[in-house]
Amino acid sequence: MQKRRRTRVSTGKEATVEWAGGRLQGGLRDVSLKGAYVWALGEARPAEGEEGTVRIHLDPHNPALDLEIRCRAVRVEGDGVALDFLEVPAEVFPHLLRLVQYNAPDPDGIEEEILAPAFRREDPGGE
């Protein structure tokens, strides 16, 4: 069963993840409107559940264009870390959206994803 509700795309971009205990620089294996996977061999890794910041480098020669997003490590593996975006700033979201759309096989489908909730709402009664 497919649990993801957001299209993940490959971009060829680089990214840096920073958390209280360190820094991981690597390639952005994939990204969606809800998260990303940053791969890097031989680098320090955050612990699962640890919060930090990911910077997606749109242009390695111009840090002013970096997309900075608060995130949490949800899966830590030998070749990288899966991140869940906690808060995408309003000024960053349009750029993230365009990055995903530009690399998606169905760019129009990405805008449709925005209209659908990213999470299933659990029964408020806990049953």
mmCIF file of C-alpha atoms in Angstrom:
data_model
loop_
_atom_site.group_PDB
_atom_site.id
_atom_site.type_symbol
_atom_site.label_atom_id
_atom_site.label_comp_id
_atom_site.label_asym_id
_atom_site.label_seq_id
_atom_site.Cartn_x
_atom_site.Cartn_y
_atom_site.Cartn_z
ATOM 1 C CA MET A 1 0.000 0.000 0.000
ATOM 2 C CA GLN A 2 1.345 3.412 -1.003
ATOM 3 C CA LYS A 3 1.429 5.673 2.075
ATOM 4 C CA ARG A 4 2.856 8.767 0.393
ATOM 5 C CA ARG A 5 0.449 11.489 -0.621
ATOM 6 C CA ARG A 6 3.002 13.746 -2.266
ATOM 7 C CA THR A 7 4.964 13.179 -5.462
ATOM 8 C CA ARG A 8 8.702 12.823 -4.912
ATOM 9 C CA VAL A 9 11.051 14.016 -7.630
ATOM 10 C CA SER A 10 14.778 13.888 -8.335
ATOM 11 C CA THR A 11 16.363 17.290 -8.849
ATOM 12 C CA GLY A 12 20.128 16.860 -8.977
ATOM 13 C CA LYS A 13 20.451 19.578 -6.319
ATOM 14 C CA GLU A 14 22.701 19.575 -3.260
ATOM 15 C CA ALA A 15 21.475 20.048 0.304
ATOM 16 C CA THR A 16 22.803 20.663 3.813
ATOM 17 C CA VAL A 17 21.096 19.393 6.961
ATOM 18 C CA GLU A 18 21.993 21.030 10.282
ATOM 19 C CA TRP A 19 20.905 19.975 13.776
ATOM 20 C CA ALA A 20 22.164 20.617 17.286
ATOM 21 C CA GLY A 21 24.832 17.929 17.014
ATOM 22 C CA GLY A 22 26.193 18.471 13.551
ATOM 23 C CA ARG A 23 25.935 18.964 9.853
ATOM 24 C CA LEU A 24 25.370 16.700 6.849
ATOM 25 C CA GLN A 25 26.151 17.822 3.307
ATOM 26 C CA GLY A 26 25.088 15.724 0.363
ATOM 27 C CA GLY A 27 22.886 15.232 -2.627
ATOM 28 C CA LEU A 28 19.151 15.673 -2.629
ATOM 29 C CA ARG A 29 18.036 12.191 -3.728
ATOM 30 C CA ASP A 30 14.415 13.289 -3.884
ATOM 31 C CA VAL A 31 12.107 15.998 -2.618
ATOM 32 C CA SER A 32 8.370 16.553 -2.284
ATOM 33 C CA LEU A 33 6.227 19.312 -0.833
ATOM 34 C CA LYS A 34 6.323 17.424 2.494
ATOM 35 C CA GLY A 35 9.876 16.110 2.818
ATOM 36 C CA ALA A 36 13.174 15.080 1.280
ATOM 37 C CA TYR A 37 15.914 12.456 1.332
ATOM 38 C CA VAL A 38 19.504 13.700 1.589
ATOM 39 C CA TRP A 39 22.195 11.135 0.832
ATOM 40 C CA ALA A 40 25.809 11.334 1.866
ATOM 41 C CA LEU A 41 28.229 8.539 2.657
ATOM 42 C CA GLY A 42 30.648 8.756 5.575
ATOM 43 C CA GLU A 43 28.956 11.747 7.155
ATOM 44 C CA ALA A 44 27.476 12.297 10.620
ATOM 45 C CA ARG A 45 23.745 11.706 10.892
ATOM 46 C CA PRO A 46 21.036 13.179 13.117
ATOM 47 C CA ALA A 47 19.149 10.766 15.364
ATOM 48 C CA GLU A 48 15.659 9.748 14.299
ATOM 49 C CA GLY A 49 13.218 12.332 15.612
ATOM 50 C CA GLU A 50 15.855 15.053 15.850
ATOM 51 C CA GLU A 51 14.810 18.432 14.492
ATOM 52 C CA GLY A 52 16.915 20.793 12.466
ATOM 53 C CA THR A 53 17.076 22.708 9.207
ATOM 54 C CA VAL A 54 17.609 21.605 5.634
ATOM 55 C CA ARG A 55 18.975 24.017 3.060
ATOM 56 C CA ILE A 56 18.313 23.089 -0.540
ATOM 57 C CA HIS A 57 20.940 24.757 -2.707
ATOM 58 C CA LEU A 58 19.242 25.920 -5.903
ATOM 59 C CA ASP A 59 22.464 27.547 -7.117
ATOM 60 C CA PRO A 60 25.718 26.447 -5.433
ATOM 61 C CA HIS A 61 27.281 29.809 -6.318
ATOM 62 C CA ASN A 62 24.512 31.900 -4.748
ATOM 63 C CA PRO A 63 23.596 30.990 -1.127
ATOM 64 C CA ALA A 64 20.934 33.738 -1.136
ATOM 65 C CA LEU A 65 18.814 31.394 -3.281
ATOM 66 C CA ASP A 66 18.893 28.526 -0.754
ATOM 67 C CA LEU A 67 15.541 27.180 0.401
ATOM 68 C CA GLU A 68 15.704 26.893 4.209
ATOM 69 C CA ILE A 69 13.117 24.589 5.790
ATOM 70 C CA ARG A 70 12.652 23.316 9.364
ATOM 71 C CA CYS A 71 12.621 19.527 9.382
ATOM 72 C CA ARG A 72 12.729 16.336 11.457
ATOM 73 C CA ALA A 73 14.757 13.207 10.696
ATOM 74 C CA VAL A 74 12.218 10.412 10.248
ATOM 75 C CA ARG A 75 14.504 7.681 8.935
ATOM 76 C CA VAL A 76 18.278 7.431 9.243
ATOM 77 C CA GLU A 77 20.116 4.982 6.976
ATOM 78 C CA GLY A 78 23.676 4.193 6.012
ATOM 79 C CA ASP A 79 23.520 6.322 2.887
ATOM 80 C CA GLY A 80 21.486 9.262 4.153
ATOM 81 C CA VAL A 81 18.501 10.610 6.029
ATOM 82 C CA ALA A 82 14.786 10.991 5.254
ATOM 83 C CA LEU A 83 13.359 14.309 6.394
ATOM 84 C CA ASP A 84 9.829 15.443 7.129
ATOM 85 C CA PHE A 85 9.272 19.168 6.645
ATOM 86 C CA LEU A 86 7.867 20.730 9.806
ATOM 87 C CA GLU A 87 7.360 24.272 8.587
ATOM 88 C CA VAL A 88 7.856 25.679 5.105
ATOM 89 C CA PRO A 89 8.053 29.479 5.283
ATOM 90 C CA ALA A 90 5.544 31.324 3.092
ATOM 91 C CA GLU A 91 8.347 32.953 1.078
ATOM 92 C CA VAL A 92 9.989 29.553 0.437
ATOM 93 C CA PHE A 93 6.889 27.557 -0.519
ATOM 94 C CA PRO A 94 6.451 28.969 -4.076
ATOM 95 C CA HIS A 95 10.074 28.101 -4.877
ATOM 96 C CA LEU A 96 9.715 24.587 -3.448
ATOM 97 C CA LEU A 97 6.510 24.139 -5.434
ATOM 98 C CA ARG A 98 8.206 25.216 -8.673
ATOM 99 C CA LEU A 99 11.212 22.972 -7.983
ATOM 100 C CA VAL A 100 8.931 19.953 -7.572
ATOM 101 C CA GLN A 101 6.733 20.890 -10.542
ATOM 102 C CA TYR A 102 9.702 21.472 -12.833
ATOM 103 C CA ASN A 103 11.031 17.978 -12.117
ATOM 104 C CA ALA A 104 7.682 16.136 -11.973
ATOM 105 C CA PRO A 105 6.358 13.947 -14.798
ATOM 106 C CA ASP A 106 2.910 15.569 -14.262
ATOM 107 C CA PRO A 107 3.459 19.197 -13.173
ATOM 108 C CA ASP A 108 -0.277 19.974 -13.099
ATOM 109 C CA GLY A 109 -0.813 17.069 -10.704
ATOM 110 C CA ILE A 110 1.431 18.757 -8.135
ATOM 111 C CA GLU A 111 -0.974 21.702 -7.800
ATOM 112 C CA GLU A 112 -3.822 19.215 -7.319
ATOM 113 C CA GLU A 113 -1.849 17.643 -4.443
ATOM 114 C CA ILE A 114 -1.948 20.962 -2.598
ATOM 115 C CA LEU A 115 -5.721 20.712 -2.406
ATOM 116 C CA ALA A 116 -5.601 17.259 -0.769
ATOM 117 C CA PRO A 117 -4.596 16.909 2.902
ATOM 118 C CA ALA A 118 -1.097 15.527 3.422
ATOM 119 C CA PHE A 119 -2.269 13.526 6.435
ATOM 120 C CA ARG A 120 -5.229 11.382 7.255
ATOM 121 C CA ARG A 121 -7.176 12.729 10.150
ATOM 122 C CA GLU A 122 -7.481 10.207 12.932
ATOM 123 C CA ASP A 123 -10.760 9.641 14.766
ATOM 124 C CA PRO A 124 -10.801 12.385 17.433
ATOM 125 C CA GLY A 125 -12.395 9.911 19.859
ATOM 126 C CA GLY A 126 -9.302 7.716 19.609
ATOM 127 C CA GLU A 127 -11.292 4.692 18.549
#
